[in-house]
Short mmCIF file of C-alpha atoms and ligand atoms in Angstrom, two decimals:
data_model
loop_
_atom_site.label_atom_id
_atom_site.label_comp_id
_atom_site.label_asym_id
_atom_site.label_seq_id
_atom_site.Cartn_x
_atom_site.Cartn_y
_atom_site.Cartn_z
CA MET A 1001 -2.42 -29.72 11.92
CA PRO A 1002 -3.15 -26.35 10.27
CA ASN A 1003 -0.31 -24.59 9.10
CA PRO A 1004 1.09 -22.86 11.70
CA VAL A 1005 1.82 -19.54 9.79
CA PHE A 1006 -1.93 -18.73 9.27
CA SER A 1007 -3.14 -20.37 12.12
CA SER A 1008 -0.82 -18.44 14.98
CA LEU A 1009 -2.02 -14.89 13.12
CA PRO A 1010 -4.62 -12.70 14.61
CA THR A 1011 -7.74 -11.63 12.83
CA SER A 1012 -6.01 -8.59 10.66
CA ILE A 1013 -5.41 -5.47 12.36
CA PHE A 1014 -7.41 -3.53 10.09
CA GLN A 1015 -10.16 -6.00 10.57
CA HIS A 1016 -10.20 -5.69 14.38
CA MET A 1017 -10.37 -1.97 14.63
CA THR A 1018 -12.98 -1.26 12.17
CA VAL A 1019 -15.10 -3.63 13.74
CA LEU A 1020 -14.68 -2.10 16.71
CA ALA A 1021 -15.29 1.30 15.34
CA LEU A 1022 -18.85 0.14 13.86
CA LYS A 1023 -19.38 -1.63 17.62
CA HIS A 1024 -18.43 2.04 19.29
CA ASP A 1025 -20.07 3.97 16.29
CA ALA A 1026 -16.51 5.56 15.64
CA ILE A 1027 -14.94 7.44 12.69
CA ASN A 1028 -12.95 5.31 10.95
CA LEU A 1029 -9.03 6.86 10.08
CA GLY A 1030 -8.07 3.14 11.02
CA GLN A 1031 -8.16 1.21 7.97
CA GLY A 1032 -7.27 2.77 4.84
CA PHE A 1033 -10.15 3.34 2.25
CA PRO A 1034 -11.35 6.25 1.22
CA ASP A 1035 -15.36 7.11 2.29
CA GLN A 1036 -16.47 8.63 -1.46
CA ASP A 1037 -16.40 6.20 -4.38
CA GLY A 1038 -13.93 7.29 -7.33
CA PRO A 1039 -15.37 8.31 -10.38
CA ILE A 1040 -18.75 7.08 -12.21
CA SER A 1041 -17.81 6.76 -15.23
CA LEU A 1042 -15.70 3.88 -14.24
CA ARG A 1043 -18.79 2.49 -12.39
CA GLU A 1044 -21.35 3.04 -15.48
CA VAL A 1045 -18.89 1.20 -18.00
CA ALA A 1046 -18.42 -1.91 -15.09
CA ALA A 1047 -22.28 -1.79 -14.73
CA ARG A 1048 -22.73 -1.20 -18.41
CA GLN A 1049 -20.90 -4.82 -18.95
CA LEU A 1050 -21.96 -6.74 -15.83
CA ILE A 1051 -25.55 -6.40 -18.05
CA ASP A 1052 -24.73 -7.15 -21.45
CA GLY A 1053 -21.92 -9.52 -20.41
CA PRO A 1054 -20.18 -11.73 -21.18
CA ASN A 1055 -19.41 -12.13 -17.78
CA GLN A 1056 -16.88 -15.75 -18.25
CA TYR A 1057 -13.35 -16.29 -17.40
CA PRO A 1058 -11.39 -13.29 -19.03
CA PRO A 1059 -8.13 -14.67 -20.08
CA SER A 1060 -5.77 -15.09 -17.30
CA LYS A 1061 -3.66 -12.49 -17.65
CA GLY A 1062 -5.78 -9.62 -17.91
CA LEU A 1063 -8.08 -8.13 -21.25
CA LEU A 1064 -5.84 -6.88 -23.54
CA VAL A 1065 -7.79 -3.41 -22.81
CA LEU A 1066 -6.25 -3.29 -19.58
CA ARG A 1067 -3.05 -4.65 -20.08
CA GLN A 1068 -2.77 -2.15 -22.84
CA ALA A 1069 -4.25 1.03 -20.68
CA VAL A 1070 -1.82 -0.09 -18.07
CA ALA A 1071 1.35 -0.47 -20.26
CA ALA A 1072 0.40 3.11 -21.24
CA HIS A 1073 -0.08 4.34 -17.93
CA GLY A 1074 3.56 3.27 -17.30
CA ALA A 1075 4.32 4.74 -20.33
CA LYS A 1076 2.78 8.24 -20.00
CA PHE A 1077 3.90 8.71 -16.49
CA TYR A 1078 7.33 7.79 -16.05
CA GLY A 1079 8.39 6.97 -19.80
CA LEU A 1080 8.16 2.61 -19.05
CA ASP A 1081 8.02 0.43 -21.60
CA TYR A 1082 5.86 -2.85 -21.18
CA ASP A 1083 4.83 -5.08 -23.60
CA PRO A 1084 1.09 -5.14 -23.09
CA GLU A 1085 1.43 -8.88 -25.07
CA ASP A 1086 3.40 -10.57 -21.92
CA GLU A 1087 5.00 -7.96 -19.60
CA VAL A 1088 1.69 -6.51 -18.08
CA LEU A 1089 -0.02 -9.14 -15.71
CA ILE A 1090 -3.63 -8.58 -14.49
CA THR A 1091 -4.36 -9.55 -11.00
CA SER A 1092 -7.25 -9.38 -8.48
CA GLY A 1093 -6.02 -6.36 -6.07
CA GLY A 1094 -2.28 -5.39 -5.13
CA THR A 1095 -2.13 -7.74 -2.25
CA GLU A 1096 -2.28 -11.11 -4.51
CA ALA A 1097 -0.22 -9.25 -6.97
CA ILE A 1098 2.46 -9.24 -4.16
CA THR A 1099 1.38 -12.65 -3.19
CA GLY A 1100 2.09 -13.66 -7.08
CA ALA A 1101 5.32 -12.30 -6.86
CA LEU A 1102 6.86 -13.46 -3.94
CA MET A 1103 5.32 -16.96 -4.83
CA ALA A 1104 7.14 -16.88 -7.83
CA MET A 1105 10.28 -15.59 -6.84
CA ALA A 1106 11.17 -17.30 -3.72
CA GLY A 1107 10.43 -20.96 -2.32
CA VAL A 1108 11.45 -23.13 0.13
CA GLY A 1109 14.98 -21.64 1.92
CA ASP A 1110 14.96 -18.59 -0.37
CA GLU A 1111 15.22 -15.12 1.53
CA VAL A 1112 13.19 -12.40 1.46
CA VAL A 1113 14.35 -9.09 2.37
CA MET A 1114 11.37 -6.73 3.95
CA ILE A 1115 11.47 -3.15 5.14
CA GLU A 1116 9.81 -2.92 8.51
CA PRO A 1117 6.93 -1.18 9.30
CA THR A 1118 5.85 -3.69 6.85
CA TYR A 1119 2.14 -3.84 5.23
CA ASP A 1120 0.68 -7.43 7.06
CA SER A 1121 0.37 -9.82 4.31
CA TYR A 1122 3.55 -9.37 3.17
CA ARG A 1123 5.50 -11.83 5.38
CA PRO A 1124 2.54 -14.88 6.00
CA MET A 1125 2.58 -15.27 2.19
CA ALA A 1126 6.45 -15.32 1.96
CA GLU A 1127 6.59 -17.67 4.59
CA ALA A 1128 3.63 -19.70 3.69
CA ALA A 1129 5.74 -20.39 0.30
CA GLY A 1130 8.71 -21.94 2.44
CA ALA A 1131 10.67 -18.65 2.38
CA VAL A 1132 12.86 -16.86 5.30
CA VAL A 1133 11.77 -13.52 6.13
CA LYS A 1134 14.76 -11.08 6.67
CA ALA A 1135 13.48 -7.94 7.67
CA ILE A 1136 15.40 -4.30 8.17
CA GLN A 1137 13.54 -1.71 10.48
CA LEU A 1138 13.44 1.89 9.95
CA GLY A 1139 12.85 4.06 12.46
CA PRO A 1140 10.99 7.09 13.00
CA PRO A 1141 10.84 9.87 12.33
CA HIS A 1142 12.75 9.98 8.75
CA TRP A 1143 11.98 6.19 8.46
CA ARG A 1144 15.23 6.29 5.89
CA LEU A 1145 16.81 3.31 3.92
CA THR A 1146 20.61 2.91 4.22
CA GLU A 1147 22.95 0.97 2.35
CA GLN A 1148 24.44 -0.23 6.00
CA ALA A 1149 21.44 -2.07 6.50
CA LEU A 1150 20.28 -3.30 3.31
CA ARG A 1151 23.82 -5.04 3.42
CA ALA A 1152 23.48 -6.57 6.51
CA VAL A 1153 20.96 -8.91 5.60
CA ILE A 1154 21.72 -9.60 1.88
CA THR A 1155 23.09 -13.14 1.25
CA PRO A 1156 23.37 -15.49 -1.49
CA LYS A 1157 20.19 -16.78 -0.10
CA THR A 1158 18.44 -14.01 -0.84
CA LYS A 1159 15.88 -14.12 -3.88
CA ALA A 1160 13.90 -10.77 -3.56
CA ILE A 1161 13.72 -7.37 -1.67
CA LEU A 1162 9.89 -6.25 -1.51
CA ILE A 1163 10.11 -2.30 -1.23
CA ASN A 1164 6.72 -0.24 -0.49
CA SER A 1165 7.06 3.23 -2.06
CA PRO A 1166 4.71 5.52 -0.82
CA HIS A 1167 5.24 3.79 2.24
CA ASN A 1168 2.45 2.39 4.35
CA PRO A 1169 2.00 3.39 6.88
CA ALA A 1170 5.04 5.32 7.55
CA GLY A 1171 4.31 7.90 4.79
CA ARG A 1172 7.68 7.84 3.27
CA VAL A 1173 8.38 8.21 -0.56
CA PHE A 1174 11.25 6.68 -0.88
CA SER A 1175 14.39 9.59 -2.31
CA ARG A 1176 16.37 9.16 -4.81
CA GLU A 1177 19.45 9.03 -3.02
CA GLU A 1178 17.70 6.10 -1.57
CA LEU A 1179 16.67 4.12 -4.48
CA ASP A 1180 20.33 5.00 -5.60
CA VAL A 1181 21.28 2.91 -2.37
CA LEU A 1182 18.82 -0.15 -3.74
CA THR A 1183 20.24 -0.07 -6.99
CA ARG A 1184 24.19 -0.30 -6.09
CA VAL A 1185 22.94 -3.34 -3.46
CA VAL A 1186 21.40 -5.23 -5.99
CA THR A 1187 23.51 -4.73 -8.90
CA GLY A 1188 25.44 -7.66 -9.98
CA THR A 1189 23.31 -10.40 -7.96
CA ASN A 1190 20.44 -12.02 -9.14
CA ILE A 1191 18.06 -10.48 -6.83
CA VAL A 1192 14.83 -9.07 -7.91
CA VAL A 1193 13.08 -6.25 -6.47
CA ILE A 1194 9.24 -6.21 -5.83
CA CYS A 1195 8.08 -2.57 -5.52
CA ASP A 1196 4.46 -1.88 -4.10
CA GLU A 1197 3.61 1.06 -5.95
CA VAL A 1198 -0.24 1.33 -5.12
CA TYR A 1199 0.11 4.73 -3.51
CA GLU A 1200 2.23 5.76 -6.37
CA HIS A 1201 -0.33 9.12 -7.09
CA LEU A 1202 -0.75 9.78 -3.46
CA VAL A 1203 2.76 11.98 -3.63
CA PHE A 1204 2.78 15.25 -1.93
CA ASP A 1205 4.31 18.68 -2.09
CA GLY A 1206 5.26 19.06 -5.86
CA ARG A 1207 7.36 15.51 -5.26
CA ALA A 1208 8.10 13.76 -8.85
CA TYR A 1209 7.72 9.85 -8.03
CA ILE A 1210 10.47 7.94 -9.26
CA PRO A 1211 9.90 4.27 -9.46
CA LEU A 1212 13.01 2.17 -9.29
CA ALA A 1213 11.78 0.45 -13.11
CA SER A 1214 13.22 3.37 -14.11
CA LEU A 1215 16.89 3.60 -13.11
CA GLN A 1216 19.40 2.55 -15.38
CA GLY A 1217 19.38 -1.10 -15.14
CA MET A 1218 17.27 -1.54 -12.76
CA ARG A 1219 13.81 -2.73 -15.60
CA GLU A 1220 14.51 -6.07 -16.23
CA ARG A 1221 15.11 -6.99 -12.21
CA VAL A 1222 12.09 -5.12 -11.06
CA LEU A 1223 8.33 -6.41 -10.69
CA ARG A 1224 6.30 -2.95 -10.35
CA ILE A 1225 3.09 -3.44 -8.95
CA GLY A 1226 -0.36 -1.02 -9.07
CA SER A 1227 -3.74 -0.72 -8.24
CA ALA A 1228 -6.80 0.66 -9.20
CA GLY A 1229 -8.14 0.92 -5.77
CA LYS A 1230 -6.38 3.40 -4.79
CA ILE A 1231 -5.85 5.56 -8.17
CA PHE A 1232 -9.25 5.79 -8.34
CA SER A 1233 -10.87 5.58 -4.90
CA LEU A 1234 -12.61 2.05 -5.63
CA THR A 1235 -10.42 0.09 -3.29
CA GLY A 1236 -13.43 -2.96 -2.65
CA TRP A 1237 -12.71 -3.52 -6.75
CA LYS A 1238 -9.89 -5.63 -5.84
CA VAL A 1239 -8.00 -4.55 -9.67
CA GLY A 1240 -4.29 -4.54 -9.55
CA TRP A 1241 -1.72 -5.31 -12.39
CA VAL A 1242 2.39 -6.37 -12.17
CA THR A 1243 4.28 -5.10 -14.86
CA GLY A 1244 8.17 -6.05 -15.65
CA PRO A 1245 10.26 -8.19 -17.68
CA ARG A 1246 8.51 -10.97 -19.40
CA GLU A 1247 11.00 -13.31 -18.25
CA LEU A 1248 10.03 -12.65 -14.61
CA VAL A 1249 6.18 -11.27 -15.29
CA SER A 1250 5.58 -14.95 -17.46
CA VAL A 1251 6.30 -16.59 -13.75
CA VAL A 1252 4.03 -14.12 -11.82
CA THR A 1253 2.00 -15.20 -14.50
CA LYS A 1254 1.53 -19.33 -13.25
CA ALA A 1255 1.50 -18.19 -10.03
CA HIS A 1256 -1.24 -15.98 -10.53
CA GLN A 1257 -3.49 -18.57 -12.65
CA PHE A 1258 -4.00 -21.05 -9.38
CA LEU A 1259 -3.93 -17.92 -6.92
CA THR A 1260 -7.62 -16.50 -8.86
CA PHE A 1261 -7.09 -17.15 -12.50
CA THR A 1262 -8.61 -14.19 -13.40
CA THR A 1263 -10.74 -10.92 -12.45
CA SER A 1264 -13.91 -10.09 -12.81
CA PRO A 1265 -14.27 -9.05 -16.48
CA ALA A 1266 -16.78 -5.75 -15.79
CA LEU A 1267 -14.15 -3.93 -13.46
CA GLN A 1268 -10.95 -4.81 -15.43
CA LEU A 1269 -13.07 -2.47 -18.15
CA GLY A 1270 -13.87 -0.08 -16.22
CA VAL A 1271 -10.81 0.39 -14.81
CA ALA A 1272 -9.71 0.20 -18.61
CA HIS A 1273 -11.50 2.95 -19.04
CA GLY A 1274 -10.30 5.29 -16.16
CA LEU A 1275 -6.67 4.82 -16.91
CA THR A 1276 -7.42 6.13 -20.31
CA HIS A 1277 -9.91 9.03 -19.26
CA GLU A 1278 -10.11 9.32 -15.94
CA MET A 1279 -6.40 10.08 -14.62
CA ASP A 1280 -7.79 14.02 -13.46
CA PHE A 1281 -9.39 12.21 -10.75
CA THR A 1282 -6.48 10.82 -9.56
CA LEU A 1283 -4.79 14.39 -9.83
CA ALA A 1284 -7.78 16.26 -7.76
CA LEU A 1285 -7.88 13.43 -4.77
CA THR A 1286 -3.82 13.42 -4.24
CA ALA A 1287 -4.63 17.41 -4.02
CA ARG A 1288 -7.69 16.90 -1.44
CA LEU A 1289 -5.46 14.34 0.34
CA GLN A 1290 -2.70 16.71 1.13
CA LYS A 1291 -5.01 19.57 2.25
CA ASN A 1292 -6.28 16.70 4.33
CA ARG A 1293 -2.83 15.82 5.83
CA ASP A 1294 -2.08 19.66 6.41
CA VAL A 1295 -5.38 19.84 8.38
CA LEU A 1296 -4.97 16.41 10.47
CA SER A 1297 -1.60 17.10 11.39
CA ALA A 1298 -1.92 20.86 12.41
CA GLY A 1299 -4.72 19.35 14.88
CA LEU A 1300 -2.98 16.73 16.43
CA SER A 1301 0.09 18.32 16.70
CA LYS A 1302 -1.93 20.82 18.98
CA LEU A 1303 -3.00 18.04 21.35
CA GLY A 1304 -0.11 17.18 21.79
CA PHE A 1305 0.84 14.25 18.77
CA GLU A 1306 4.47 14.23 17.92
CA VAL A 1307 3.29 14.23 14.47
CA GLN A 1308 6.11 12.65 11.75
CA PRO A 1309 6.72 13.86 8.49
CA CYS A 1310 4.41 12.59 5.58
CA GLU A 1311 5.25 12.89 1.76
CA GLY A 1312 2.83 10.50 0.27
CA THR A 1313 -0.36 7.52 0.73
CA TYR A 1314 -3.36 7.66 2.79
CA PHE A 1315 -1.49 7.73 5.96
CA LEU A 1316 0.03 10.32 8.94
CA THR A 1317 2.12 8.44 11.79
CA ALA A 1318 2.11 9.95 15.18
CA GLY A 1319 4.24 9.35 18.49
CA ILE A 1320 1.92 9.19 21.65
CA THR A 1321 4.01 9.34 24.44
CA LYS A 1322 3.16 13.27 25.69
CA LEU A 1323 -0.37 11.65 25.99
CA THR A 1324 0.12 8.29 27.45
CA ASN A 1325 2.07 6.01 28.83
CA GLU A 1326 0.00 3.23 27.37
CA LYS A 1327 1.57 0.93 24.65
CA ASP A 1328 0.23 1.75 21.21
CA PHE A 1329 -2.47 -1.06 20.98
CA ALA A 1330 -3.97 -0.42 23.94
CA PHE A 1331 -4.54 3.52 23.71
CA CYS A 1332 -5.87 2.80 20.24
CA GLU A 1333 -8.61 0.54 21.64
CA ARG A 1334 -9.15 3.05 24.57
CA LEU A 1335 -9.83 5.91 21.58
CA ILE A 1336 -12.44 3.83 19.75
CA ARG A 1337 -14.35 3.36 22.83
CA GLU A 1338 -14.14 6.71 24.73
CA ALA A 1339 -13.23 9.40 22.22
CA GLY A 1340 -14.63 7.97 19.27
CA VAL A 1341 -11.84 7.85 16.29
CA ALA A 1342 -10.53 4.66 15.77
CA LEU A 1343 -6.71 4.41 14.25
CA ILE A 1344 -3.85 1.87 14.14
CA PRO A 1345 -1.42 0.97 16.52
CA LEU A 1346 2.09 0.59 14.67
CA SER A 1347 3.88 -2.08 16.25
CA SER A 1348 0.90 -4.19 14.14
CA PHE A 1349 3.40 -3.20 11.35
CA PHE A 1350 6.47 -4.50 12.92
CA GLN A 1351 7.66 -8.25 14.19
CA SER A 1352 9.94 -7.79 17.05
CA GLY A 1353 12.02 -4.87 18.51
CA THR A 1354 8.88 -2.69 17.60
CA PRO A 1355 8.63 0.99 18.21
CA ASP A 1356 4.81 0.44 20.47
CA THR A 1357 4.50 4.48 20.65
CA PHE A 1358 3.39 5.59 17.31
CA VAL A 1359 -0.13 5.31 15.54
CA ARG A 1360 -1.30 5.49 12.29
CA PHE A 1361 -4.36 8.04 11.60
CA ALA A 1362 -5.89 7.35 7.34
CA PHE A 1363 -6.86 10.88 6.19
CA CYS A 1364 -8.28 9.41 2.98
CA LYS A 1365 -11.68 10.92 4.02
CA GLN A 1366 -13.75 14.42 3.77
CA GLN A 1367 -12.72 16.95 5.01
CA TYR A 1368 -15.50 17.30 7.55
CA LEU A 1369 -14.84 13.12 9.09
CA ILE A 1370 -10.69 15.28 9.51
CA GLU A 1371 -12.34 18.17 11.42
CA GLN A 1372 -15.04 16.32 13.09
CA SER A 1373 -12.28 13.55 14.68
CA LEU A 1374 -10.25 16.62 15.90
CA ASP A 1375 -13.09 17.87 17.60
CA ARG A 1376 -14.10 14.68 19.01
CA LEU A 1377 -10.19 14.09 20.30
CA ASN A 1378 -10.38 18.13 21.33
CA THR A 1379 -13.08 17.36 23.64
CA TYR A 1380 -11.69 13.65 25.12
CA PHE A 1381 -8.25 15.23 26.07
CA ALA A 1382 -9.62 18.13 27.85
CA LYS A 1383 -11.88 15.84 29.92
CA THR A 1384 -8.98 13.15 30.78
N1 LIG B 20 -4.06 -0.96 3.02
C1 LIG B 20 -5.22 -1.48 3.95
C2 LIG B 20 -4.70 -0.54 4.84
O1 LIG B 20 -3.49 -0.14 4.83
C3 LIG B 20 -6.31 -2.16 4.43
C4 LIG B 20 -6.83 -2.91 3.80
C5 LIG B 20 -7.26 -4.34 4.03
O2 LIG B 20 -8.13 -3.82 5.50
N2 LIG B 20 -6.77 -5.75 3.80
O3 LIG B 20 -5.33 0.12 6.13
#
């Protein structure tokens, strides 16, 4: 018998909607990937390395030059202090980093707290490791994390809390008050907090991003995860990292050595170059995304979507009850087929007790595509 954790899973919603979008020639505001590749200089450095070599296994924990660049990035932006020698681990993308961190922190019978809506890979990977997932549900429009909700799921068996901020799909950036709540709840316990911070730079309206690891007393219990794909609009590169105290990172490193062992040396060098020389690209990207968010939310509001606040990430969520009686999934499939715009139903990010009247729009595209999508939706809803 195959493992039911995986055999019972549908194909990922992102893949499903992208395949349908291609079939119906729809604009893909579903799967979150930019339509323009990031800086040429990263690609040139990587290409040169591919040609010149060597192309053999780099060290399992990553090339030193990239580990140094990741440590310097954390120090420069947030004053975080990690030793590149053994407190930085390079992984094949943020998703591998999350899986490695989950496997390293929680085994059979241990409990892991997750915050729904949750990214689709989190739950199955924790369950495949034998852990039990305890979910807290956040609700629209504020998607706020409360002390009461957190305390209600913590037990003596809780080994880890997995938190994503800026949050996909809610577009939330957890506030200082919410991070303080989390800090209060875990202080005095042995709980480790795994922070998926892959959208750390994509934060809007002049907000400062505060990593949980930078709060008093938290460095020692936080595994902080980052991703070059999101920082440099190179999502297909799958280069990510984990930083944290050496006692925890060393265990994630053991999981990583058997998950992927290592990551393409050419791509690692490209990313090291980017973190050192191309952070202006990321700041400009954030400004472009903020503009897209504004164009999209204004257009959607006019159409009757109930647009929710969006503080960061690639994503905007909106309620659909003024437009349809359908559930989110059916609505999304209809829009792909009939309006030529692909979205993601929010119910895919919940296990149970699901709000099923919300959709997610990815706005990490050129502005003209956002405008074209709005035109298509306008034309479609004018007819129906
Ligand atoms: N992170 C992307 C999203 O949320 C999806 C990546 C994937 O398809 N695995 O849209």
